[in-house]
Coordinates of C-alpha atoms in Angstrom, one line a residue:
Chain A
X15 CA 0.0 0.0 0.0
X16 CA 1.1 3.6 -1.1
X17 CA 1.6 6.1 2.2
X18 CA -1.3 8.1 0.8
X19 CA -3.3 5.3 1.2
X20 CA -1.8 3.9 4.7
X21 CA -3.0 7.6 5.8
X22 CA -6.8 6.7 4.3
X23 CA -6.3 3.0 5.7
X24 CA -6.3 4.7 9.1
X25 CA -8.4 7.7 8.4
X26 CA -11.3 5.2 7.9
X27 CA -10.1 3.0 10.9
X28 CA -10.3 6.2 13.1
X29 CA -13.8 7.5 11.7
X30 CA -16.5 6.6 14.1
X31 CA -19.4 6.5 11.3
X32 CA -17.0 4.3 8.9
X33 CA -16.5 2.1 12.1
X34 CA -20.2 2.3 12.9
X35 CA -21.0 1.5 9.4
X36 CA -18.6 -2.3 9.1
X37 CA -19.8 -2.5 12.8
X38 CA -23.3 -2.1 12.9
X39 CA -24.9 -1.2 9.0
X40 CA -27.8 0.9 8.4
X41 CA -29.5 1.8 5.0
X42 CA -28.5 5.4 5.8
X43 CA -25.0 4.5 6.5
X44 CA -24.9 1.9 3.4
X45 CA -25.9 4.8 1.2
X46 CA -24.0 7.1 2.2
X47 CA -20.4 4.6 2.4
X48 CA -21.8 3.1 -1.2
X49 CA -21.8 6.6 -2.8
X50 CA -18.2 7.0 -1.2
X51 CA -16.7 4.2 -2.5
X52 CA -17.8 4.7 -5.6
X53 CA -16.5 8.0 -5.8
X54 CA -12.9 6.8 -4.7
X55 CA -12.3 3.4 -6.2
X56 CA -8.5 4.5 -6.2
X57 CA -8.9 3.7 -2.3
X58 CA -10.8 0.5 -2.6
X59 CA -7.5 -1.4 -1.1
X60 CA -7.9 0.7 2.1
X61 CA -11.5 0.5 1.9
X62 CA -11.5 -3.2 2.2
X63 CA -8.3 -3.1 4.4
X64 CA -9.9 -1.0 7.5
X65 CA -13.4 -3.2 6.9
X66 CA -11.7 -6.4 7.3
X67 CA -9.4 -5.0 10.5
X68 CA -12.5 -3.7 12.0
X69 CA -14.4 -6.9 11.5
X70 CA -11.6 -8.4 13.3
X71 CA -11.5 -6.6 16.4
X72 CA -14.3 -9.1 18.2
X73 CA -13.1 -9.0 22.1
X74 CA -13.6 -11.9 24.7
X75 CA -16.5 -11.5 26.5
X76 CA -17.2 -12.6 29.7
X77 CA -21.0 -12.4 31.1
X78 CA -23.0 -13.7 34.2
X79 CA -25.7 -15.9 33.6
X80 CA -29.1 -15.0 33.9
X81 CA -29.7 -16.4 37.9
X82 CA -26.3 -14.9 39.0
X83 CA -27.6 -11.2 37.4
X84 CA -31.5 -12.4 38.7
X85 CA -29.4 -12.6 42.6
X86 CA -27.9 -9.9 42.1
X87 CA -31.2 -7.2 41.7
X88 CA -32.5 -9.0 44.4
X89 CA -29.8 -8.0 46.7
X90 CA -30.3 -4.2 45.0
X91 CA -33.7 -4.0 45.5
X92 CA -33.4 -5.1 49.4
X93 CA -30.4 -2.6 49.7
X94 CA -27.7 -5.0 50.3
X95 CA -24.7 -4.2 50.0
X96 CA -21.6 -6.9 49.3
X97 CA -19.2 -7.0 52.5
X98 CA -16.7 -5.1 50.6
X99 CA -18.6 -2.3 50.9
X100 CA -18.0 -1.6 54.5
X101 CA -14.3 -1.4 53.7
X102 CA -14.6 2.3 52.0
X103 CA -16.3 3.8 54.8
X104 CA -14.8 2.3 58.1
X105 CA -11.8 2.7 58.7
X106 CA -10.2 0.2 60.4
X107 CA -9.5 0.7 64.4
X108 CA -5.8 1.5 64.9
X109 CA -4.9 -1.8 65.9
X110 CA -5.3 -5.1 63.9
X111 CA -5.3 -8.0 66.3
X112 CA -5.0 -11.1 65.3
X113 CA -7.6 -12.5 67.0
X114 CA -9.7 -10.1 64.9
X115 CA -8.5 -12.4 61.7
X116 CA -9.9 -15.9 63.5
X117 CA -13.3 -14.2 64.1
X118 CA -15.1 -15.3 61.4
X119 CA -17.5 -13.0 61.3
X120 CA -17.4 -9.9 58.9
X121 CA -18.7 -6.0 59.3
X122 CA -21.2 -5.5 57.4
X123 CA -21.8 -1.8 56.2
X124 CA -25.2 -1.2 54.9
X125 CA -26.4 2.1 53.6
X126 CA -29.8 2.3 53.9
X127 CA -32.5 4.9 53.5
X128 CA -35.6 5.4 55.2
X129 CA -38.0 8.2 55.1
X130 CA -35.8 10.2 58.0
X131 CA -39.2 10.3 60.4
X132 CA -38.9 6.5 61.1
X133 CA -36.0 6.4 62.4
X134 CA -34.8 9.7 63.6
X135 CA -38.3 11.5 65.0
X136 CA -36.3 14.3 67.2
X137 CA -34.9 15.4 63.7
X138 CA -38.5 16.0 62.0
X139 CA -38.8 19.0 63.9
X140 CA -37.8 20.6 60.9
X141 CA -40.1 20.1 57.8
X142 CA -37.4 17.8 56.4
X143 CA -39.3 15.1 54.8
X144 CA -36.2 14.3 52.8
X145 CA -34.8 11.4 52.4
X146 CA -31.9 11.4 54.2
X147 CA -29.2 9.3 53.5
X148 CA -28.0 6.7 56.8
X149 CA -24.9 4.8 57.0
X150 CA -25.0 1.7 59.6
X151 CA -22.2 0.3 60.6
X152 CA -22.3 -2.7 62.4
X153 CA -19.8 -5.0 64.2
X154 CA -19.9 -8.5 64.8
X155 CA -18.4 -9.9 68.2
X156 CA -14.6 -10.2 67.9
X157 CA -14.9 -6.7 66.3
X158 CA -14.4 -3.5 67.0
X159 CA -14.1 -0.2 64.8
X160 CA -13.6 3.1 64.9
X161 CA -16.0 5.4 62.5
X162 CA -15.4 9.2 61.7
X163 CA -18.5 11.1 61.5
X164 CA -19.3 13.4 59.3
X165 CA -18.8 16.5 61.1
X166 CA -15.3 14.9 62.2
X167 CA -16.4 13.4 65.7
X168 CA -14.6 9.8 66.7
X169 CA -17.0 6.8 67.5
X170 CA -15.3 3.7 69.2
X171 CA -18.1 0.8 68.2
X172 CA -18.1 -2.2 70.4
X173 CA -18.4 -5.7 69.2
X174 CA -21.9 -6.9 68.6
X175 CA -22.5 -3.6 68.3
X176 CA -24.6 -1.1 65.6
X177 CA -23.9 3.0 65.2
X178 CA -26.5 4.8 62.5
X179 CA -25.9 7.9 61.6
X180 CA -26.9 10.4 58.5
X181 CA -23.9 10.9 55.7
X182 CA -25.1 14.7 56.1
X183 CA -25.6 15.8 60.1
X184 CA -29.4 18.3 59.5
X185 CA -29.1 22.6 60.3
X186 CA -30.2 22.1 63.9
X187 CA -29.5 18.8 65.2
X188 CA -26.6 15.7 65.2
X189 CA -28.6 12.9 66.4
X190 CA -26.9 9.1 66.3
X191 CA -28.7 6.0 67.2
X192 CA -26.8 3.4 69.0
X193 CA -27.6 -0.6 69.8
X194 CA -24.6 -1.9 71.7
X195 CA -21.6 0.1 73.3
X196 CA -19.9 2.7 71.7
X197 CA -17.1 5.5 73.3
X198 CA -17.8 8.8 71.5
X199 CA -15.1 12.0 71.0
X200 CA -17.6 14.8 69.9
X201 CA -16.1 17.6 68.1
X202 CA -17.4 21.0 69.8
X203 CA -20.5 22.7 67.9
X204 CA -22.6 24.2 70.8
X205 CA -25.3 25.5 67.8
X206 CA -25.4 21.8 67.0
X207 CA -26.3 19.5 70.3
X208 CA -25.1 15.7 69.4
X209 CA -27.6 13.5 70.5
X210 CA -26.9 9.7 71.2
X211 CA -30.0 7.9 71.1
X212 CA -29.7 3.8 72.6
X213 CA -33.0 2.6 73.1
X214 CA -35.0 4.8 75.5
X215 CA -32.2 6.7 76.7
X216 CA -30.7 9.6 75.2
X217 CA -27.4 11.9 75.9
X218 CA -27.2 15.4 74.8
X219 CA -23.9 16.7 74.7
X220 CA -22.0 19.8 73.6
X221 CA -18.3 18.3 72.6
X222 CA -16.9 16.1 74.8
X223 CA -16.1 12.4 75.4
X224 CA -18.4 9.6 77.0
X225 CA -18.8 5.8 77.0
X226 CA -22.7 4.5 76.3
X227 CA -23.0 1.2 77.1
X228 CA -26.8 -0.2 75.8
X229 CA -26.9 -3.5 75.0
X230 CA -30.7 -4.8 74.4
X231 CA -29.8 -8.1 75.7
X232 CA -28.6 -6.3 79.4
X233 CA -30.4 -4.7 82.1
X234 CA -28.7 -1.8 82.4
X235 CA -27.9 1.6 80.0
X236 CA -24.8 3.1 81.5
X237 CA -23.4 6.3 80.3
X238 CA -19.8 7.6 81.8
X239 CA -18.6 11.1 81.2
X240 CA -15.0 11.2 80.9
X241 CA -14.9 14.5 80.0
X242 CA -17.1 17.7 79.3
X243 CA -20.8 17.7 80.2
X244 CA -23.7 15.2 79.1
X245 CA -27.5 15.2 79.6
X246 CA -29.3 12.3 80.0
X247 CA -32.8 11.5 79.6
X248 CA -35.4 8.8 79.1
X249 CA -37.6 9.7 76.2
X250 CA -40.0 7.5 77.2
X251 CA -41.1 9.5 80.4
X252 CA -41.2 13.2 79.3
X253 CA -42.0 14.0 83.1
X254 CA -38.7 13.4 84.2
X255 CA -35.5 16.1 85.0
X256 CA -32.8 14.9 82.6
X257 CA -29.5 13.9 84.6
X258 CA -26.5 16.0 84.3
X259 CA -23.3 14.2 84.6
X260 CA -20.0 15.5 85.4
X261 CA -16.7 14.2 84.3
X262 CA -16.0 11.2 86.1
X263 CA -19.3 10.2 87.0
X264 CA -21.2 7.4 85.5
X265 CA -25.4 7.4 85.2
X266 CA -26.8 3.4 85.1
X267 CA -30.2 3.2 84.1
X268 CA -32.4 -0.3 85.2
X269 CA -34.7 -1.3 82.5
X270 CA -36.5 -3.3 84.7
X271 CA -37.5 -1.0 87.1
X272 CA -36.9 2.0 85.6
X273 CA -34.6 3.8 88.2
X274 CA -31.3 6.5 87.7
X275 CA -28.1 5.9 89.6
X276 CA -25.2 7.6 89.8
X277 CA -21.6 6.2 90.4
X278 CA -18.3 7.5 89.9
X279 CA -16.4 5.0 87.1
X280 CA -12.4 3.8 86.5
X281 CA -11.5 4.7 83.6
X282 CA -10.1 1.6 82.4
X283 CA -13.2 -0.5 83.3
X284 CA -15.6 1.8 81.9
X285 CA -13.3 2.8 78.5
X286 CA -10.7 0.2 78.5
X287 CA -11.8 -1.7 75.5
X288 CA -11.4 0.9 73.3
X289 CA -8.1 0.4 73.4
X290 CA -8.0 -3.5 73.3
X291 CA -8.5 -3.8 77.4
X292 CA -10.7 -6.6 78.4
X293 CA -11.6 -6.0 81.9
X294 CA -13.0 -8.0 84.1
X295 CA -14.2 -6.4 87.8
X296 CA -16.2 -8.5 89.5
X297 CA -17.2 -10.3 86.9
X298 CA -19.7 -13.5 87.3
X299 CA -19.4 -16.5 85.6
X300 CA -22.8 -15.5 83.0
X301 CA -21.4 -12.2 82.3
X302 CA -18.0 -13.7 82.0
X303 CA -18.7 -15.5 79.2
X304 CA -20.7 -13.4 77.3
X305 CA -17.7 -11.0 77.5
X306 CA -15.4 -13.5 76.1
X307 CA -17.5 -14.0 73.3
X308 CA -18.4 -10.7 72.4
X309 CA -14.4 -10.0 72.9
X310 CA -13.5 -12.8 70.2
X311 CA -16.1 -13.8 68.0
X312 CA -15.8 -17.5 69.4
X313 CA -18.9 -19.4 70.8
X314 CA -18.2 -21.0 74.1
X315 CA -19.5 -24.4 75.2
X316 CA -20.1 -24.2 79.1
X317 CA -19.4 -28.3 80.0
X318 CA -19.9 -27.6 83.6
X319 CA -20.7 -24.0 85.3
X320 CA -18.7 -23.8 88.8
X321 CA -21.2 -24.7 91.7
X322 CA -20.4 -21.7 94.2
X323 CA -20.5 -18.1 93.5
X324 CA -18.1 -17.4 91.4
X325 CA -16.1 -13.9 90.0
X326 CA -13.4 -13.0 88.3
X327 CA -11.0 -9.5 88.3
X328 CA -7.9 -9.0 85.7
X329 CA -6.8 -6.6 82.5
X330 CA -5.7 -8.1 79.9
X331 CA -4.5 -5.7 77.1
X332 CA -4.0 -7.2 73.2
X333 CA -3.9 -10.5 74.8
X334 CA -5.5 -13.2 73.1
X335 CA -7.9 -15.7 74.0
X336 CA -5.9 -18.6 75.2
X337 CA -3.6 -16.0 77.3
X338 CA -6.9 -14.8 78.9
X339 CA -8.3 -17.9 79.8
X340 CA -4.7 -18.9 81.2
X341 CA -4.5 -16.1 83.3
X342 CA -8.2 -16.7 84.3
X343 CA -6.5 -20.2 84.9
X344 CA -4.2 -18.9 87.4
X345 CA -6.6 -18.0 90.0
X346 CA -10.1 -20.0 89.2
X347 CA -10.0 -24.1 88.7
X348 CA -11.5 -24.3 85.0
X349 CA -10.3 -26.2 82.2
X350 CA -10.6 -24.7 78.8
X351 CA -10.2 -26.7 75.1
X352 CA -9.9 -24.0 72.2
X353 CA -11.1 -25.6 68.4
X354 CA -11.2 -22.9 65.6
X355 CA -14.4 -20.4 67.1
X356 CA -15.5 -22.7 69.5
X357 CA -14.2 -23.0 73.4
X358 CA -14.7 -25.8 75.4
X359 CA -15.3 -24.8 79.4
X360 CA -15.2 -26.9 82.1
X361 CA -15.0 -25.1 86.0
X362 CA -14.6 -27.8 88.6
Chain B
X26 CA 6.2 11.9 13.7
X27 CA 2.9 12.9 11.6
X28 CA 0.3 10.9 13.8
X29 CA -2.4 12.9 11.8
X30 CA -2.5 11.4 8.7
X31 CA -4.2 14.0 5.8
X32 CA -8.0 13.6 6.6
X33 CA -9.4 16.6 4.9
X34 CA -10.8 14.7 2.4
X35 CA -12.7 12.3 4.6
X36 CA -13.8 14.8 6.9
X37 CA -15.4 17.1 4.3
X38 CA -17.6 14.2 3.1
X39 CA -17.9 12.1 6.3
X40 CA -17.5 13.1 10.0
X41 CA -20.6 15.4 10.0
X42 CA -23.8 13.7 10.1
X43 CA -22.0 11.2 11.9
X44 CA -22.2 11.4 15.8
X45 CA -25.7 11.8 16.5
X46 CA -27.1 10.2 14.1
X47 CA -30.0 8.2 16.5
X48 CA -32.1 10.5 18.2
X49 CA -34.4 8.4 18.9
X50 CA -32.7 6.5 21.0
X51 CA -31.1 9.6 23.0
X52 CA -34.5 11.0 23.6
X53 CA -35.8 7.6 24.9
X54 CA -32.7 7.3 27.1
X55 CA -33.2 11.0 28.8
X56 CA -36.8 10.3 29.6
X57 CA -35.9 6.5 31.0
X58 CA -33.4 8.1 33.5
X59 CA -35.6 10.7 34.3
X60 CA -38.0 8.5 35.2
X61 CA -35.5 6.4 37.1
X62 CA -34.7 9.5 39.1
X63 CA -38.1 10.2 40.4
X64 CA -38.2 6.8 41.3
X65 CA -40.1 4.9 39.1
X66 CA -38.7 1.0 39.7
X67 CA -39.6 0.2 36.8
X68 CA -37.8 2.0 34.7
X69 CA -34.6 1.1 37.8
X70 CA -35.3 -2.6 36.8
X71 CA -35.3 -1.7 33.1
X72 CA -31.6 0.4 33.3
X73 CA -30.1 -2.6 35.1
X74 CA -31.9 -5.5 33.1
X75 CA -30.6 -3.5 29.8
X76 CA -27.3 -2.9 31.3
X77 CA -25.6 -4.9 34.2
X78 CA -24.7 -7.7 32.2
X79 CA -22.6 -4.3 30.3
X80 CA -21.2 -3.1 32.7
X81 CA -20.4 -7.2 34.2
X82 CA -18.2 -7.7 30.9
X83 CA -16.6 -4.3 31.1
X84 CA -15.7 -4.5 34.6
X85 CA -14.0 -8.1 34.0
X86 CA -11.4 -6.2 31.8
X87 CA -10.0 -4.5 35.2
X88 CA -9.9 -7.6 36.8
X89 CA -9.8 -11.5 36.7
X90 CA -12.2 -11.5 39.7
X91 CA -15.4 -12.4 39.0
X92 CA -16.7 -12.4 42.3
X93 CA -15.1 -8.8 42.8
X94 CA -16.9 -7.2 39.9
X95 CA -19.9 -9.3 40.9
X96 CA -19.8 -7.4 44.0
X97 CA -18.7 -4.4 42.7
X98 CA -21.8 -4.5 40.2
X99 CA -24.2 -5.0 43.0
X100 CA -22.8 -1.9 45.1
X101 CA -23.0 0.3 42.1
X102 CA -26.5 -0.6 41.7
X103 CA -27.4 -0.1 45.2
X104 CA -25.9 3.3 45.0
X105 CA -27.2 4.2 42.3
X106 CA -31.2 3.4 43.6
X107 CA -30.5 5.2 46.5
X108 CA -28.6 8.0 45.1
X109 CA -31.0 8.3 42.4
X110 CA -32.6 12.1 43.3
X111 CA -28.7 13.2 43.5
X112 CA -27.8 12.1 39.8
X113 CA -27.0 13.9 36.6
X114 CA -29.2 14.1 33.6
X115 CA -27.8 12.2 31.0
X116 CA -28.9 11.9 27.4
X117 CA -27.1 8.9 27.1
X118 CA -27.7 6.1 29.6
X119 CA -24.7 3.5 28.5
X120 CA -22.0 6.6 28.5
X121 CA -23.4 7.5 32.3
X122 CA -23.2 4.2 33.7
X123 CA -20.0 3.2 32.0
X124 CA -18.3 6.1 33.4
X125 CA -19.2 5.4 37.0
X126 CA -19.1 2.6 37.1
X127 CA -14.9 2.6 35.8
X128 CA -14.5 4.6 38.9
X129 CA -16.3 2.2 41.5
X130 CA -14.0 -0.9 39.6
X131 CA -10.6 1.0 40.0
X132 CA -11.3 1.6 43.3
X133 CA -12.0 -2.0 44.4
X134 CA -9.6 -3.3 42.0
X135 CA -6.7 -0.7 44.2
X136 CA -8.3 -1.9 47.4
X137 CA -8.9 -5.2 47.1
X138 CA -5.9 -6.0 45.0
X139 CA -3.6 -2.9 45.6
X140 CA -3.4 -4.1 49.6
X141 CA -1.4 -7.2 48.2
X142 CA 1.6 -5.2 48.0
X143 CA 2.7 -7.1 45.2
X144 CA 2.2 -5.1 42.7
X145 CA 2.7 -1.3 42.1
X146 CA 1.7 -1.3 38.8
X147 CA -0.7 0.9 37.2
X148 CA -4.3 -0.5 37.0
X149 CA -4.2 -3.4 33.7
X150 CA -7.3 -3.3 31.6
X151 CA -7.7 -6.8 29.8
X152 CA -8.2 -7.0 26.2
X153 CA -8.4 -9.6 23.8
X154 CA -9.4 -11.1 20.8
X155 CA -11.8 -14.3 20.8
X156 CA -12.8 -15.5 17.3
X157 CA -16.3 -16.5 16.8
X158 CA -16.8 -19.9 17.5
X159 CA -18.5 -20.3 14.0
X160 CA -15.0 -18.8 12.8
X161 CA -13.0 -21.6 15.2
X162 CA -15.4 -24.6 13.4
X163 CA -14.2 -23.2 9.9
X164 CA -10.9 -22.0 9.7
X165 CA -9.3 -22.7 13.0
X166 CA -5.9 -22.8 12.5
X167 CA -5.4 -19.6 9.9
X168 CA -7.9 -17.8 12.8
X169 CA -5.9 -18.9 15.7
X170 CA -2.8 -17.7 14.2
X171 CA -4.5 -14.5 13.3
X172 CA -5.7 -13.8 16.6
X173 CA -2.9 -14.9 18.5
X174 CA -0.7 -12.3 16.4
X175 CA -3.5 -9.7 17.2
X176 CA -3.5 -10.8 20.8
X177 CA 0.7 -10.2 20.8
X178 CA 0.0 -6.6 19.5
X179 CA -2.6 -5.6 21.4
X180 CA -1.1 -6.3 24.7
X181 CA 1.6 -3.9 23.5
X182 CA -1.1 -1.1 23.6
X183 CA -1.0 1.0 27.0
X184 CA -3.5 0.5 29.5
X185 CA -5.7 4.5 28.3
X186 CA -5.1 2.7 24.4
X187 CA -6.6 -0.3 24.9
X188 CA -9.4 1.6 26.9
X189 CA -10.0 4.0 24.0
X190 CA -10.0 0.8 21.7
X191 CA -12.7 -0.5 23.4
X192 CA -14.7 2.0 24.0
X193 CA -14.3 2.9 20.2
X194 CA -14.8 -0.3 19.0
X195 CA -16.5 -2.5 20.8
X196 CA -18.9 0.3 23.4
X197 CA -19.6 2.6 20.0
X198 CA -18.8 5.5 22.3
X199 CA -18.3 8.9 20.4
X200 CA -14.9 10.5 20.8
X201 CA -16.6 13.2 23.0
X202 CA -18.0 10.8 25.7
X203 CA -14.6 8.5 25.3
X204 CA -12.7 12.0 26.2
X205 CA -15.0 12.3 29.3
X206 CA -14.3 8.8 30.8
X207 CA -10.7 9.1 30.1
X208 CA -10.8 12.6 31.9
X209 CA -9.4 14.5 28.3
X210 CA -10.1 17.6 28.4
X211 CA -10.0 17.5 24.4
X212 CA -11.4 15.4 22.1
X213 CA -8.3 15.4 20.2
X214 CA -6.5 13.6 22.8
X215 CA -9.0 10.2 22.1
X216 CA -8.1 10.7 18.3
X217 CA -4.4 10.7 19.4
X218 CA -4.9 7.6 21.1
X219 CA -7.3 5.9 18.5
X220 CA -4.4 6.7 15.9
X221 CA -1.5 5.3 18.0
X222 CA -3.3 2.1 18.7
X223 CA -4.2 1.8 14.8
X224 CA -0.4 2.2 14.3
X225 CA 0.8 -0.1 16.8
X226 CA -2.0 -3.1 15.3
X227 CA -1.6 -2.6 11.8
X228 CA 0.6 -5.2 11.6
X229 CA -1.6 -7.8 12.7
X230 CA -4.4 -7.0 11.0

């Protein structure tokens, strides 16, 4: 082929209607391409040259089948994400444990959007009946996170634990619902109160830092102020004076009968886990476990509860589970047998 | 050292009419996603029936992993539904979903592949020829030679060549909206690219 015609060959490979035309004919485009040729038959080589390359360029394709793409808009339509989603907006706590690799369980991230009023009724004050977007993050046992929110306060979320909050904070209000324990840093914004809802009980704050401590399957909602100021109050009774709390002091609230107590906390009991502390204070053998396997992710077999009253103290920082039930080992007669996520417990 | 080759004579009779030549279809696509946006499901269940198995295919260029794109596929979709009211008009349904969609792959393809340390490259883009299987029953040893020879060359194509290939090629995208994806701010850059890759197969074709 002449250079004049190399310079057609690729003119016509590069020409998006030429292409379109080998690719894809229509009467319009056979007309029009018919009358060209005809016109140039000095460049019929190139002509048939770019046609033929063109017709060659047919790429591997790779497609699902129709029940994998059928699964697929099922998991759309009911808003489920894959697990890999979670990994884009939590970041991981600082540090990895190991013992967070044998939990088998996974976070699962979940955006999901409801009308705002369903879930977050302090929030409709405003005539907002947009849809507001609301991130939930929620960890399994044997994990723990730590989520930025969006107007940069810190949330340390417990295993077994859930945090929702909006992608966007409203004008007026930064309200988070908790299930499960979480240790809040709340950036200062007095025109903005953040609000920590967890089940009936909610904390107002201005900016400071506080443990909530609300798990549905407990009797008890406890709320430590480490520092700063918190008010507390049970939605559910209007009639009652929210509880102040000053740093130091703890507020436990009994489901079951309904009553406010105040207590000042230790730090490291109250906080510790957030920075990989287990601590045990007093601990019975019920609580004990469900500790362990909230701590872990591993399911423990009780073989035989001890017969007398039994309690357990200790801190055990990054330690893993076989060094924690050694330790626990040291002091209380129980045999322990550890098999991928399941313990074996024996107390004598 | 010319990559423009003398196209005044083609371009006084051809490029015109070219580009938008289906209006139909454009006008069909604007009122679809406009419908989409204020939440009519059906027309949701229509853009991914039309279009996930699209996207599927173009996502397995970026990576190997089926079960990643899978995944990837389904969170783009989920976004998507719920980010509906946020979203662009678009005149041209394929171009819009291609174009985020590239973005949401990279990003898994660097997170879930990137975290391996192993490799530092730049983000591949798999492209290949497959001959028809009719092609395979008749000829197959003159078409396997062909296509392995096309298959040398094309891997010699950089990773925003063989991009611009397919979306020229194979996705029927318009220099404009193959600019866009790509992040060009000029329409000449895609030609660039188109020409360069033309150069560097003509060999094998």
């Amino acid at each position: 082929m002449k250079e004049t015609e190399k310079d057609i060959f690729r003119s016509l490979m590069a020409n998006k209607d030429f292409k379109d035309w080998v690719r894809d004919p229509s009467s319009e485009r056979n007309r029009y391409w018919e009358k060209w040729i005809e016109a140039h038959p000095e460049h019929k080589e190139a002509v048939n040259k770019a046609r033929n390359s063109i017709s060659k360029l047919t790429f591997k394709e790779e497609f699902l089948e129709e029940s994998e793409l059928d699964g697929i808009l099922d998991n759309v339509i009911s808003n489920k994400r894959s697990y890999r989603a979670s990994e884009f907006v939590r970041p991981l706590s600082t540090k990895f444990n190991w013992w967070m690799a044998i939990a088998a369980s996974i976070a699962i991230l979940s955006v999901i959007s409801y009308l705002f009023f369903n879930i977050m009724k302090n929030d409709l004050n405003s005539s907002s009946e947009a849809v507001v977007q609301l991130k939930k993050v929620f960890n399994p046992e044997g994990r723990r996170s730590k989520i930025s929110l969006p107007d940069g306060s810190i949330v340390h979320l417990n295993a077994e634990s859930t945090l929702i909050f909006p992608e966007v904070f409203n004008d007026s209000l930064r309200t988070v619902e908790l299930y499960g324990e979480a240790y809040f840093e709340v950036e200062e914004n007095k025109q903005k109160p953040f609000i920590v809802r967890s089940e009936m009980i909610e904390t107002e704050v201005l900016g400071t830092s506080f443990n909530v401590r609300a798990f549905d399957q407990e009797d008890e909602i406890n709320v430590a102020l480490v520092t700063g100021k918190v008010r507390v109050k049970n939605e559910n009774r209007k009639g009652d004076k929210s509880q102040v709390l000053v740093p130091g002091e703890k507020l436990t609230y009994v489901k079951s009968n309904s009553t406010y107590q105040k207590s000042q906390f230790d730090l490291i009991e109250e906080t510790g886990w957030k920075n990989n502390i287990l601590v045990f204070k007093n601990t019975d053998f019920k609580t004990f476990v469900i500790m362990i396997e909230r701590w872990y992710g591993v399911e423990i077999k009780v073989e035989k509860a001890p017969d007398k009253k039994w309690s357990v103290n200790g801190h055990f920082e990054n330690e893993s589970l076989e060094e924690v039930l050694m330790g626990v080992k040291f002091t209380h007669e129980i045999d322990y047998d550890i098999y991928k996520n399941v313990v074996k417990l024996n107390c004598k | 050292m010319n990559a423009y080759p003398n196209t005044l004579e083609l371009k006084s009779i051809g490029n015109n009419h070219a580009e938008n030549s289906h209006p139909s279809i454009k006008e069909d696509d604007l009122k679809i996603w406009s419908a989409f946006k204020e939440g009519d499901e059906a027309a949701f269940i229509y853009i991914y029936k039309e279009y996930a198995n699209l996207l599927f295919n173009f996502g397995s260029k970026f990576s190997s992993d089926k079960e990643l794109v899978k995944d990837c596929l389904q969170d783009f979709f989920v976004y998507l539904r719920n980010a509906r009211e946020k979203l662009g008009d678009t005149d041209s349904i394929k171009h819009y979903l291609l174009k985020s969609f590239r973005r949401r792959v990279i990003e898994y393809v660097n997170k879930f592949y990137r975290d391996n340390k192993k490799t530092n490259a730049a983000i591949d883009f798999q492209l290949q020829i497959e001959i028809s299987d009719e092609l395979k029953l008749i000829n197959s040893q003159v078409q396997k030679e062909y296509s392995q020879k096309l298959n040398r060359a094309l891997e010699k194509l950089d990773v925003n060549e063989k991009e611009a290939v397919y979306y020229f090629y194979y996705e029927a995208l318009t220099y404009k909206e193959i600019a866009e994806i790509l992040g060009y701010k000029h329409v000449s850059s895609v030609r660039r690219l188109i020409y360069k890759s033309i150069g560097k197969l003509k060999h094998a074709f």
